[in-house]
mmCIF file of C-alpha atoms and ligand atoms in Angstrom:
data_model
loop_
_atom_site.group_PDB
_atom_site.id
_atom_site.type_symbol
_atom_site.label_atom_id
_atom_site.label_comp_id
_atom_site.label_asym_id
_atom_site.label_seq_id
_atom_site.Cartn_x
_atom_site.Cartn_y
_atom_site.Cartn_z
ATOM 1 C CA MET A 1273 1.298 3.045 -17.774
ATOM 2 C CA ILE A 1274 1.244 6.290 -15.836
ATOM 3 C CA GLU A 1275 3.952 8.875 -16.009
ATOM 4 C CA ALA A 1276 4.074 12.095 -14.024
ATOM 5 C CA GLN A 1277 6.877 14.610 -14.098
ATOM 6 C CA LEU A 1278 5.944 17.254 -11.585
ATOM 7 C CA HIS A 1279 7.663 20.367 -10.379
ATOM 8 C CA VAL A 1280 6.082 22.634 -7.768
ATOM 9 C CA LYS A 1281 7.926 25.515 -6.141
ATOM 10 C CA ARG A 1282 6.583 27.079 -2.966
ATOM 11 C CA ALA A 1283 8.240 29.514 -0.564
ATOM 12 C CA ASP A 1284 9.683 26.760 1.635
ATOM 13 C CA PHE A 1285 8.962 23.578 -0.278
ATOM 14 C CA THR A 1286 9.916 22.193 -3.673
ATOM 15 C CA LEU A 1287 8.434 19.104 -5.251
ATOM 16 C CA ASN A 1288 10.467 17.517 -7.992
ATOM 17 C CA VAL A 1289 9.383 14.019 -8.928
ATOM 18 C CA HIS A 1290 9.285 11.708 -11.882
ATOM 19 C CA LEU A 1291 6.848 8.872 -11.258
ATOM 20 C CA GLN A 1292 6.494 5.931 -13.592
ATOM 21 C CA LEU A 1293 3.772 3.579 -12.461
ATOM 22 C CA ALA A 1294 2.439 0.344 -13.849
ATOM 23 C CA GLY A 1295 -1.029 0.590 -15.353
ATOM 24 C CA HIS A 1296 -2.436 -1.789 -12.708
ATOM 25 C CA GLY A 1297 -2.185 -2.567 -9.008
ATOM 26 C CA ILE A 1298 -1.801 -0.297 -6.013
ATOM 27 C CA THR A 1299 1.206 2.018 -5.749
ATOM 28 C CA ALA A 1300 1.718 3.560 -2.318
ATOM 29 C CA LEU A 1301 3.113 7.062 -1.977
ATOM 30 C CA PHE A 1302 4.794 6.859 1.388
ATOM 31 C CA GLY A 1303 6.816 9.339 3.389
ATOM 32 C CA PRO A 1304 6.853 11.650 6.392
ATOM 33 C CA SER A 1305 4.389 14.457 6.920
ATOM 34 C CA GLY A 1306 5.034 17.392 4.596
ATOM 35 C CA CYS A 1307 7.120 15.441 2.050
ATOM 36 C CA GLY A 1308 4.688 16.254 -0.755
ATOM 37 C CA LYS A 1309 2.383 13.243 -1.089
ATOM 38 C CA THR A 1310 -0.857 15.219 -1.288
ATOM 39 C CA THR A 1311 0.760 17.790 -3.571
ATOM 40 C CA CYS A 1312 1.626 14.959 -6.016
ATOM 41 C CA LEU A 1313 -1.943 13.682 -6.032
ATOM 42 C CA ARG A 1314 -3.436 17.157 -6.453
ATOM 43 C CA ALA A 1315 -1.033 17.959 -9.289
ATOM 44 C CA ILE A 1316 -1.884 14.697 -11.100
ATOM 45 C CA ALA A 1317 -5.568 15.493 -10.681
ATOM 46 C CA GLY A 1318 -5.070 19.012 -12.040
ATOM 47 C CA LEU A 1319 -6.298 20.511 -8.766
ATOM 48 C CA GLU A 1320 -2.953 22.213 -8.415
ATOM 49 C CA ARG A 1321 -0.833 23.669 -11.184
ATOM 50 C CA ALA A 1322 2.537 21.935 -11.307
ATOM 51 C CA GLN A 1323 5.015 22.326 -14.141
ATOM 52 C CA GLY A 1324 5.656 19.168 -16.108
ATOM 53 C CA ARG A 1325 3.820 16.376 -17.811
ATOM 54 C CA VAL A 1326 1.160 13.838 -16.848
ATOM 55 C CA MET A 1327 0.339 10.887 -19.104
ATOM 56 C CA VAL A 1328 -2.202 8.229 -18.177
ATOM 57 C CA ASN A 1329 -2.558 5.158 -20.370
ATOM 58 C CA GLY A 1330 -1.431 7.050 -23.444
ATOM 59 C CA GLN A 1331 -3.620 10.067 -22.812
ATOM 60 C CA ILE A 1332 -1.959 13.409 -22.129
ATOM 61 C CA TRP A 1333 -3.467 15.168 -19.136
ATOM 62 C CA GLN A 1334 -0.772 17.815 -19.049
ATOM 63 C CA ASP A 1335 2.252 18.605 -21.154
ATOM 64 C CA ASP A 1336 3.847 21.992 -20.685
ATOM 65 C CA ALA A 1337 6.132 21.430 -23.670
ATOM 66 C CA THR A 1338 3.108 21.412 -25.980
ATOM 67 C CA GLN A 1339 0.947 23.595 -23.751
ATOM 68 C CA GLN A 1340 -1.631 20.890 -23.176
ATOM 69 C CA TRP A 1341 -3.711 20.959 -20.025
ATOM 70 C CA LEU A 1342 -6.904 19.084 -19.267
ATOM 71 C CA PRO A 1343 -9.022 20.529 -16.479
ATOM 72 C CA THR A 1344 -9.808 18.119 -13.643
ATOM 73 C CA HIS A 1345 -13.336 17.309 -14.833
ATOM 74 C CA GLN A 1346 -11.951 16.083 -18.159
ATOM 75 C CA ARG A 1347 -9.434 13.748 -16.518
ATOM 76 C CA ALA A 1348 -10.789 10.222 -16.084
ATOM 77 C CA LEU A 1349 -9.860 9.950 -12.417
ATOM 78 C CA GLY A 1350 -11.452 9.054 -9.120
ATOM 79 C CA TYR A 1351 -10.322 10.881 -5.987
ATOM 80 C CA VAL A 1352 -10.974 9.605 -2.486
ATOM 81 C CA PHE A 1353 -10.107 11.949 0.366
ATOM 82 C CA GLN A 1354 -9.377 11.319 4.047
ATOM 83 C CA GLU A 1355 -12.959 12.184 4.922
ATOM 84 C CA ALA A 1356 -15.743 10.977 2.665
ATOM 85 C CA SER A 1357 -17.024 14.134 0.978
ATOM 86 C CA LEU A 1358 -20.542 12.913 0.178
ATOM 87 C CA PHE A 1359 -23.607 15.031 -0.509
ATOM 88 C CA PRO A 1360 -25.209 15.007 2.937
ATOM 89 C CA HIS A 1361 -28.732 15.740 1.688
ATOM 90 C CA LEU A 1362 -28.719 12.731 -0.656
ATOM 91 C CA GLY A 1363 -29.012 9.013 -0.012
ATOM 92 C CA THR A 1364 -26.399 6.400 -0.852
ATOM 93 C CA ARG A 1365 -27.926 5.609 -4.250
ATOM 94 C CA ALA A 1366 -28.127 9.248 -5.326
ATOM 95 C CA ASN A 1367 -24.547 9.848 -4.229
ATOM 96 C CA LEU A 1368 -23.397 6.918 -6.353
ATOM 97 C CA GLU A 1369 -25.530 7.913 -9.334
ATOM 98 C CA TYR A 1370 -24.056 11.388 -9.221
ATOM 99 C CA GLY A 1371 -20.637 9.907 -10.000
ATOM 100 C CA LEU A 1372 -22.082 7.766 -12.772
ATOM 101 C CA LYS A 1373 -24.008 10.609 -14.451
ATOM 102 C CA ARG A 1374 -20.822 12.622 -14.821
ATOM 103 C CA THR A 1375 -19.271 9.808 -16.848
ATOM 104 C CA PRO A 1376 -19.882 9.750 -20.614
ATOM 105 C CA VAL A 1377 -21.624 6.511 -21.623
ATOM 106 C CA ALA A 1378 -18.759 5.533 -23.948
ATOM 107 C CA ARG A 1379 -16.297 5.649 -21.056
ATOM 108 C CA ARG A 1380 -18.334 3.584 -18.590
ATOM 109 C CA LYS A 1381 -16.478 0.384 -17.753
ATOM 110 C CA VAL A 1382 -17.554 -0.190 -14.151
ATOM 111 C CA ALA A 1383 -21.261 -0.833 -13.699
ATOM 112 C CA LEU A 1384 -22.864 0.787 -10.671
ATOM 113 C CA GLU A 1385 -23.937 -2.675 -9.485
ATOM 114 C CA GLN A 1386 -20.326 -3.831 -9.630
ATOM 115 C CA ALA A 1387 -19.147 -0.934 -7.460
ATOM 116 C CA VAL A 1388 -22.035 -1.586 -5.034
ATOM 117 C CA GLU A 1389 -21.193 -5.263 -4.853
ATOM 118 C CA LEU A 1390 -17.449 -4.715 -4.460
ATOM 119 C CA LEU A 1391 -17.916 -2.315 -1.570
ATOM 120 C CA GLY A 1392 -20.732 -4.327 0.049
ATOM 121 C CA LEU A 1393 -23.292 -1.508 -0.139
ATOM 122 C CA SER A 1394 -26.457 -3.181 -1.396
ATOM 123 C CA HIS A 1395 -28.192 -3.047 2.007
ATOM 124 C CA LEU A 1396 -27.301 0.627 2.423
ATOM 125 C CA MET A 1397 -28.584 1.935 -0.914
ATOM 126 C CA ASP A 1398 -31.737 3.553 0.444
ATOM 127 C CA ARG A 1399 -30.161 5.063 3.529
ATOM 128 C CA SER A 1400 -29.415 8.747 3.975
ATOM 129 C CA VAL A 1401 -25.633 9.081 4.051
ATOM 130 C CA GLN A 1402 -25.973 11.054 7.294
ATOM 131 C CA THR A 1403 -27.040 7.836 9.020
ATOM 132 C CA LEU A 1404 -24.001 5.845 7.862
ATOM 133 C CA SER A 1405 -20.995 5.005 10.019
ATOM 134 C CA GLY A 1406 -17.585 6.481 9.144
ATOM 135 C CA GLY A 1407 -16.453 3.221 7.540
ATOM 136 C CA GLU A 1408 -19.670 2.908 5.521
ATOM 137 C CA ARG A 1409 -19.412 6.515 4.345
ATOM 138 C CA GLN A 1410 -15.876 5.907 3.160
ATOM 139 C CA ARG A 1411 -17.007 2.771 1.295
ATOM 140 C CA VAL A 1412 -19.674 4.875 -0.451
ATOM 141 C CA ALA A 1413 -17.023 7.466 -1.357
ATOM 142 C CA ILE A 1414 -14.820 4.736 -2.858
ATOM 143 C CA ALA A 1415 -17.749 3.220 -4.782
ATOM 144 C CA ARG A 1416 -18.696 6.674 -6.075
ATOM 145 C CA ALA A 1417 -15.167 7.181 -7.365
ATOM 146 C CA LEU A 1418 -15.247 3.736 -9.022
ATOM 147 C CA ALA A 1419 -18.610 4.379 -10.622
ATOM 148 C CA THR A 1420 -16.980 7.053 -12.783
ATOM 149 C CA SER A 1421 -14.855 4.280 -14.427
ATOM 150 C CA PRO A 1422 -11.600 6.096 -13.756
ATOM 151 C CA GLN A 1423 -8.352 5.387 -15.603
ATOM 152 C CA LEU A 1424 -6.639 6.151 -12.317
ATOM 153 C CA LEU A 1425 -7.884 6.121 -8.739
ATOM 154 C CA LEU A 1426 -6.198 8.580 -6.390
ATOM 155 C CA MET A 1427 -6.645 7.849 -2.692
ATOM 156 C CA ASP A 1428 -5.329 10.266 -0.082
ATOM 157 C CA GLU A 1429 -5.080 8.453 3.259
ATOM 158 C CA PRO A 1430 -8.599 7.076 2.841
ATOM 159 C CA LEU A 1431 -8.492 5.275 6.178
ATOM 160 C CA SER A 1432 -6.790 7.867 8.337
ATOM 161 C CA ALA A 1433 -9.983 9.410 9.700
ATOM 162 C CA LEU A 1434 -11.259 6.001 10.829
ATOM 163 C CA ASP A 1435 -10.604 4.279 14.144
ATOM 164 C CA ALA A 1436 -8.875 0.892 14.191
ATOM 165 C CA ALA A 1437 -12.128 -1.100 14.037
ATOM 166 C CA ARG A 1438 -13.499 0.894 11.057
ATOM 167 C CA LYS A 1439 -10.121 0.601 9.313
ATOM 168 C CA ALA A 1440 -10.243 -3.158 9.708
ATOM 169 C CA GLU A 1441 -13.747 -3.082 8.233
ATOM 170 C CA VAL A 1442 -12.752 -1.131 5.092
ATOM 171 C CA LEU A 1443 -9.357 -2.749 4.353
ATOM 172 C CA PRO A 1444 -10.752 -6.030 2.981
ATOM 173 C CA TYR A 1445 -12.856 -4.042 0.493
ATOM 174 C CA LEU A 1446 -9.749 -2.257 -0.760
ATOM 175 C CA GLU A 1447 -8.038 -5.614 -1.185
ATOM 176 C CA ARG A 1448 -11.002 -6.979 -3.146
ATOM 177 C CA LEU A 1449 -11.058 -3.902 -5.287
ATOM 178 C CA GLN A 1450 -7.505 -4.283 -6.456
ATOM 179 C CA ARG A 1451 -8.014 -7.990 -7.107
ATOM 180 C CA SER A 1452 -11.213 -7.468 -9.116
ATOM 181 C CA LEU A 1453 -10.553 -4.322 -11.135
ATOM 182 C CA GLU A 1454 -7.774 -3.352 -13.507
ATOM 183 C CA ILE A 1455 -7.806 0.248 -12.332
ATOM 184 C CA PRO A 1456 -4.409 1.477 -11.120
ATOM 185 C CA VAL A 1457 -4.483 3.114 -7.693
ATOM 186 C CA LEU A 1458 -2.106 5.727 -6.303
ATOM 187 C CA TYR A 1459 -2.528 5.440 -2.549
ATOM 188 C CA VAL A 1460 -1.123 7.955 -0.078
ATOM 189 C CA SER A 1461 -0.410 6.516 3.334
ATOM 190 C CA HIS A 1462 1.563 7.113 6.490
ATOM 191 C CA SER A 1463 1.016 3.588 7.687
ATOM 192 C CA GLN A 1464 3.559 0.879 6.984
ATOM 193 C CA ASP A 1465 0.887 -1.685 7.886
ATOM 194 C CA GLU A 1466 -1.491 -0.446 5.223
ATOM 195 C CA VAL A 1467 1.268 -0.282 2.631
ATOM 196 C CA ALA A 1468 2.463 -3.810 3.433
ATOM 197 C CA ARG A 1469 -1.054 -5.107 3.204
ATOM 198 C CA LEU A 1470 -2.290 -3.344 0.094
ATOM 199 C CA ALA A 1471 0.454 -2.046 -2.114
ATOM 200 C CA HIS A 1472 2.335 -3.796 -4.909
ATOM 201 C CA HIS A 1473 4.728 -0.912 -5.443
ATOM 202 C CA VAL A 1474 6.005 1.811 -3.179
ATOM 203 C CA VAL A 1475 7.326 5.265 -3.962
ATOM 204 C CA LEU A 1476 9.166 6.663 -0.971
ATOM 205 C CA LEU A 1477 9.209 10.460 -0.852
ATOM 206 C CA GLN A 1478 11.337 12.722 1.270
ATOM 207 C CA ALA A 1479 11.310 16.523 1.194
ATOM 208 C CA GLY A 1480 9.672 16.651 -2.227
ATOM 209 C CA SER A 1481 11.910 14.078 -3.945
ATOM 210 C CA VAL A 1482 11.680 10.353 -4.641
ATOM 211 C CA VAL A 1483 14.308 8.573 -2.562
ATOM 212 C CA THR A 1484 13.484 5.085 -3.759
ATOM 213 C CA GLN A 1485 10.756 3.180 -5.560
ATOM 214 C CA GLY A 1486 10.129 -0.466 -6.338
ATOM 215 C CA SER A 1487 8.140 -3.495 -5.272
ATOM 216 C CA THR A 1488 6.743 -3.351 -1.746
ATOM 217 C CA ALA A 1489 8.845 -6.288 -0.602
ATOM 218 C CA SER A 1490 12.111 -4.843 -1.906
ATOM 219 C CA THR A 1491 11.355 -1.323 -0.659
ATOM 220 C CA MET A 1492 10.448 -2.528 2.827
ATOM 221 C CA ALA A 1493 13.652 -4.503 3.060
ATOM 222 C CA GLN A 1494 15.876 -1.572 2.031
ATOM 223 C CA ARG A 1495 18.248 -0.719 4.797
ATOM 224 C CA ASP A 1496 19.349 2.653 3.409
ATOM 225 C CA HIS A 1497 15.856 4.092 3.283
ATOM 226 C CA PRO A 1498 13.889 2.464 6.071
ATOM 227 C CA MET A 1499 10.131 2.935 5.913
ATOM 228 C CA GLY A 1500 9.791 4.156 9.468
ATOM 229 C CA PRO A 1501 11.648 3.839 12.759
ATOM 230 C CA ALA A 1502 14.115 0.991 13.105
ATOM 231 C CA ALA A 1503 12.037 -0.545 15.891
ATOM 232 C CA ASP A 1504 9.143 -1.030 13.409
ATOM 233 C CA ALA A 1505 11.251 -2.261 10.480
ATOM 234 C CA ALA A 1506 9.668 -5.246 8.796
ATOM 235 C CA SER A 1507 9.928 -7.332 5.688
ATOM 236 C CA LEU A 1508 7.298 -8.820 3.455
ATOM 237 C CA VAL A 1509 7.115 -12.483 2.501
ATOM 238 C CA GLN A 1510 4.900 -13.440 -0.441
ATOM 239 C CA GLY A 1511 3.953 -17.063 -0.758
ATOM 240 C CA HIS A 1512 1.142 -19.598 -1.060
ATOM 241 C CA ILE A 1513 -0.736 -21.722 1.430
ATOM 242 C CA THR A 1514 0.416 -25.263 0.764
ATOM 243 C CA ALA A 1515 -0.980 -27.264 3.701
ATOM 244 C CA TYR A 1516 -3.171 -27.083 6.782
ATOM 245 C CA ASP A 1517 -2.674 -29.133 9.932
ATOM 246 C CA ALA A 1518 -6.044 -29.278 11.681
ATOM 247 C CA GLN A 1519 -4.618 -30.812 14.851
ATOM 248 C CA ASP A 1520 -2.230 -27.921 15.499
ATOM 249 C CA HIS A 1521 -4.254 -25.277 13.621
ATOM 250 C CA LEU A 1522 -1.212 -24.431 11.565
ATOM 251 C CA SER A 1523 -1.054 -23.578 7.882
ATOM 252 C CA THR A 1524 2.115 -23.931 5.870
ATOM 253 C CA VAL A 1525 3.112 -21.028 3.661
ATOM 254 C CA THR A 1526 5.655 -21.896 0.989
ATOM 255 C CA PHE A 1527 7.652 -19.115 -0.614
ATOM 256 C CA GLU A 1528 10.867 -18.540 -2.546
ATOM 257 C CA GLY A 1529 13.274 -19.353 0.256
ATOM 258 C CA GLY A 1530 11.473 -21.851 2.425
ATOM 259 C CA GLU A 1531 8.361 -22.552 4.450
ATOM 260 C CA LEU A 1532 6.736 -20.793 7.371
ATOM 261 C CA PHE A 1533 3.962 -22.002 9.659
ATOM 262 C CA ILE A 1534 1.171 -19.639 10.577
ATOM 263 C CA SER A 1535 -1.891 -19.939 12.756
ATOM 264 C CA GLY A 1536 -5.214 -18.225 12.167
ATOM 265 C CA ALA A 1537 -5.501 -19.121 8.485
ATOM 266 C CA SER A 1538 -7.806 -22.140 8.757
ATOM 267 C CA GLN A 1539 -10.293 -20.685 6.259
ATOM 268 C CA ARG A 1540 -7.649 -20.363 3.549
ATOM 269 C CA THR A 1541 -7.567 -22.838 0.731
ATOM 270 C CA THR A 1542 -4.474 -24.573 -0.512
ATOM 271 C CA GLY A 1543 -2.820 -22.638 -3.326
ATOM 272 C CA GLU A 1544 -4.112 -19.275 -2.132
ATOM 273 C CA PRO A 1545 -1.537 -16.457 -2.327
ATOM 274 C CA VAL A 1546 -0.789 -14.718 0.965
ATOM 275 C CA ARG A 1547 1.435 -11.952 2.251
ATOM 276 C CA LEU A 1548 3.172 -12.189 5.585
ATOM 277 C CA ARG A 1549 4.790 -9.369 7.480
ATOM 278 C CA VAL A 1550 7.806 -10.254 9.552
ATOM 279 C CA LEU A 1551 9.008 -7.633 12.025
ATOM 280 C CA ALA A 1552 12.794 -7.316 12.169
ATOM 281 C CA ARG A 1553 12.654 -7.435 15.961
ATOM 282 C CA ASP A 1554 10.955 -10.860 15.777
ATOM 283 C CA VAL A 1555 13.823 -12.399 13.814
ATOM 284 C CA SER A 1556 16.911 -13.722 15.547
ATOM 285 C CA VAL A 1557 19.817 -15.649 14.086
ATOM 286 C CA ALA A 1558 21.765 -18.733 15.154
ATOM 287 C CA LEU A 1559 24.856 -20.269 13.633
ATOM 288 C CA GLN A 1560 23.309 -23.742 13.686
ATOM 289 C CA SER A 1561 19.757 -24.978 13.804
ATOM 290 C CA PRO A 1562 18.874 -25.057 17.509
ATOM 291 C CA THR A 1563 17.739 -28.489 18.700
ATOM 292 C CA CYS A 1564 15.801 -27.277 21.726
ATOM 293 C CA SER A 1565 13.712 -24.276 20.762
ATOM 294 C CA SER A 1566 9.998 -23.558 20.870
ATOM 295 C CA ILE A 1567 10.322 -21.436 17.742
ATOM 296 C CA LEU A 1568 8.871 -23.390 14.830
ATOM 297 C CA ASN A 1569 9.838 -21.042 12.083
ATOM 298 C CA ARG A 1570 13.430 -21.448 11.022
ATOM 299 C CA LEU A 1571 14.965 -20.645 7.675
ATOM 300 C CA SER A 1572 18.396 -21.101 6.207
ATOM 301 C CA ALA A 1573 19.666 -17.703 5.138
ATOM 302 C CA ARG A 1574 22.783 -15.723 4.397
ATOM 303 C CA ILE A 1575 23.717 -12.339 5.825
ATOM 304 C CA THR A 1576 23.997 -9.922 2.894
ATOM 305 C CA ALA A 1577 24.354 -6.688 4.862
ATOM 306 C CA LEU A 1578 24.937 -5.595 8.413
ATOM 307 C CA ARG A 1579 24.799 -2.119 9.866
ATOM 308 C CA GLU A 1580 24.429 -0.507 13.238
ATOM 309 C CA ASP A 1581 20.941 0.986 13.434
ATOM 310 C CA SER A 1582 20.900 2.455 16.933
ATOM 311 C CA PRO A 1583 23.279 2.283 19.870
ATOM 312 C CA GLY A 1584 23.498 -1.355 20.921
ATOM 313 C CA HIS A 1585 21.554 -2.700 17.930
ATOM 314 C CA ALA A 1586 22.346 -3.873 14.428
ATOM 315 C CA MET A 1587 20.105 -4.503 11.457
ATOM 316 C CA LEU A 1588 20.938 -7.556 9.394
ATOM 317 C CA THR A 1589 19.699 -8.092 5.868
ATOM 318 C CA LEU A 1590 19.189 -11.810 5.293
ATOM 319 C CA GLN A 1591 18.632 -13.559 2.020
ATOM 320 C CA ALA A 1592 16.575 -16.755 2.036
ATOM 321 C CA GLY A 1593 16.260 -17.795 -1.614
ATOM 322 C CA ASN A 1594 14.768 -14.765 -3.383
ATOM 323 C CA THR A 1595 13.238 -13.447 -0.184
ATOM 324 C CA THR A 1596 14.864 -10.676 1.823
ATOM 325 C CA LEU A 1597 14.318 -10.565 5.572
ATOM 326 C CA LEU A 1598 15.446 -8.032 8.135
ATOM 327 C CA ALA A 1599 16.664 -9.092 11.567
ATOM 328 C CA ARG A 1600 17.294 -6.662 14.412
ATOM 329 C CA VAL A 1601 19.824 -8.076 16.829
ATOM 330 C CA SER A 1602 21.974 -6.726 19.634
ATOM 331 C CA ALA A 1603 25.453 -5.409 18.913
ATOM 332 C CA ARG A 1604 26.717 -7.857 21.523
ATOM 333 C CA SER A 1605 25.319 -10.811 19.526
ATOM 334 C CA VAL A 1606 27.055 -9.493 16.416
ATOM 335 C CA ARG A 1607 30.355 -9.528 18.301
ATOM 336 C CA GLU A 1608 29.933 -12.794 20.159
ATOM 337 C CA LEU A 1609 28.704 -14.760 17.139
ATOM 338 C CA ASN A 1610 31.101 -12.916 14.823
ATOM 339 C CA LEU A 1611 28.219 -12.106 12.465
ATOM 340 C CA HIS A 1612 29.376 -10.702 9.155
ATOM 341 C CA GLU A 1613 28.341 -10.333 5.544
ATOM 342 C CA GLY A 1614 28.403 -13.606 3.662
ATOM 343 C CA LEU A 1615 27.874 -15.771 6.747
ATOM 344 C CA SER A 1616 25.295 -18.580 6.559
ATOM 345 C CA VAL A 1617 22.892 -18.538 9.490
ATOM 346 C CA VAL A 1618 19.598 -19.981 10.644
ATOM 347 C CA ALA A 1619 16.953 -17.286 10.988
ATOM 348 C CA GLN A 1620 14.466 -17.957 13.760
ATOM 349 C CA ILE A 1621 11.168 -16.135 13.440
ATOM 350 C CA LYS A 1622 9.169 -15.652 16.601
ATOM 351 C CA SER A 1623 5.999 -14.325 15.047
ATOM 352 C CA VAL A 1624 4.538 -13.731 11.610
ATOM 353 C CA ALA A 1625 1.506 -11.599 10.748
ATOM 354 C CA LEU A 1626 -0.834 -12.712 7.976
ATOM 355 C CA LEU A 1627 -1.730 -9.602 5.983
ATOM 356 C CA ASP A 1628 -4.296 -10.678 3.397
HETATM 357 N N1 ATP B 2577 -1.571 25.557 -0.438
HETATM 358 C C1 ATP B 2577 -0.331 25.569 0.080
HETATM 359 N N2 ATP B 2577 0.381 26.692 0.181
HETATM 360 C C2 ATP B 2577 1.637 26.694 0.693
HETATM 361 N N3 ATP B 2577 2.266 25.594 1.124
HETATM 362 C C3 ATP B 2577 1.588 24.444 1.064
HETATM 363 C C4 ATP B 2577 0.261 24.346 0.539
HETATM 364 N N4 ATP B 2577 -0.148 23.067 0.596
HETATM 365 C C5 ATP B 2577 0.883 22.370 1.146
HETATM 366 N N5 ATP B 2577 1.913 23.187 1.425
HETATM 367 C C6 ATP B 2577 3.217 22.797 1.975
HETATM 368 O O1 ATP B 2577 3.853 21.946 1.016
HETATM 369 C C7 ATP B 2577 4.535 20.876 1.660
HETATM 370 C C8 ATP B 2577 4.016 19.532 1.166
HETATM 371 O O2 ATP B 2577 2.681 19.393 1.597
HETATM 372 P P1 ATP B 2577 1.820 18.078 1.328
HETATM 373 O O3 ATP B 2577 0.446 18.328 1.866
HETATM 374 O O4 ATP B 2577 1.927 17.702 -0.094
HETATM 375 O O5 ATP B 2577 2.589 16.994 2.204
HETATM 376 P P2 ATP B 2577 2.144 15.521 2.624
HETATM 377 O O6 ATP B 2577 3.330 14.646 2.414
HETATM 378 O O7 ATP B 2577 0.883 15.137 1.930
HETATM 379 O O8 ATP B 2577 1.894 15.715 4.185
HETATM 380 P P3 ATP B 2577 0.879 14.968 5.201
HETATM 381 O O9 ATP B 2577 1.334 13.531 5.271
HETATM 382 O O10 ATP B 2577 1.081 15.695 6.491
HETATM 383 O O11 ATP B 2577 -0.509 15.116 4.643
HETATM 384 C C9 ATP B 2577 4.351 21.106 3.157
HETATM 385 O O12 ATP B 2577 5.481 21.789 3.615
HETATM 386 C C10 ATP B 2577 3.109 21.968 3.232
HETATM 387 O O13 ATP B 2577 3.152 22.793 4.393
#
């Protein structure tokens, strides 16, 4: 369990947050530029003096009430920045060993070999870090942070300096990391895609305050605090692969609320958990199940909320079992179909993205 009560006052910015995070999984700190994400991370790390209290797994890192303050080097944390800050004159191995040497033997939980294996670095161990690609350098930076066996891993937009191809290369390693290790991660990101793919929990910040926090699926589906522009609104469906049809190259994903068919998941095994992202603009609604439609994915759902989200458009919140979906439809459809809260509809989903 991680608890951080932080108060920072600057000339034109005030941070006032109370974060309570589970002691495992990835929590995303999400919000617009300047809302205080990096300030939170720096204050938790002790790189910046906030007023308040920071407790990590029962250990007090800061408590102003009792005048306790651990300097950064005594806090069991790993910090990964936007740009990998490696020692340029050292090779991969020496960079990793540097992290390990700083860690008292009694606190070592992650073996160097485990960090190397998790980040796929074994073939790069004898290379000078100056010869590594941006994605490889960032993987070394993450492994170096892990090698210190942190109680908490702080990651500040670790993929933002990478182009799309390098991002795609590093993301699977981050997913593996959270599946294999018990280390909680606080992950700053601007990208809804990254958050949907990686995070279990989301803390949404605005102008130095928490506006909402909760599971990724519930936070993404919140209509009062959208995570980005309405045109990009999306919801998250968490389910399991339950079948594969080799003839049509379609896998079935079963979740609380129904079944969806997806392509491009032929390598997945039955029973495997998956996350799907469904863009609100790809969901339409009908009053009855259409008999002549090319759209395979249809779910029975109920409208639980309806609001205008931009001139000519409305955002519907749909409930299919325990799963919440967003649907962006035209205001004219709302009128002509007499859509309203409580109405049962058939949601038609044009496209679904497989996230992990
Ligand atoms: N050292 C500093 N001195 C004065 N103001 C600062 C300092 N560092 C940050 N700020 C200001 O504090 C506010 C919060 O900054 P912070 O870097 O935490 O935001 P952020 O959400 O991480 O932004 P971004 O997504 O752009 O990185 C901003 O208004 C920023 O200009």
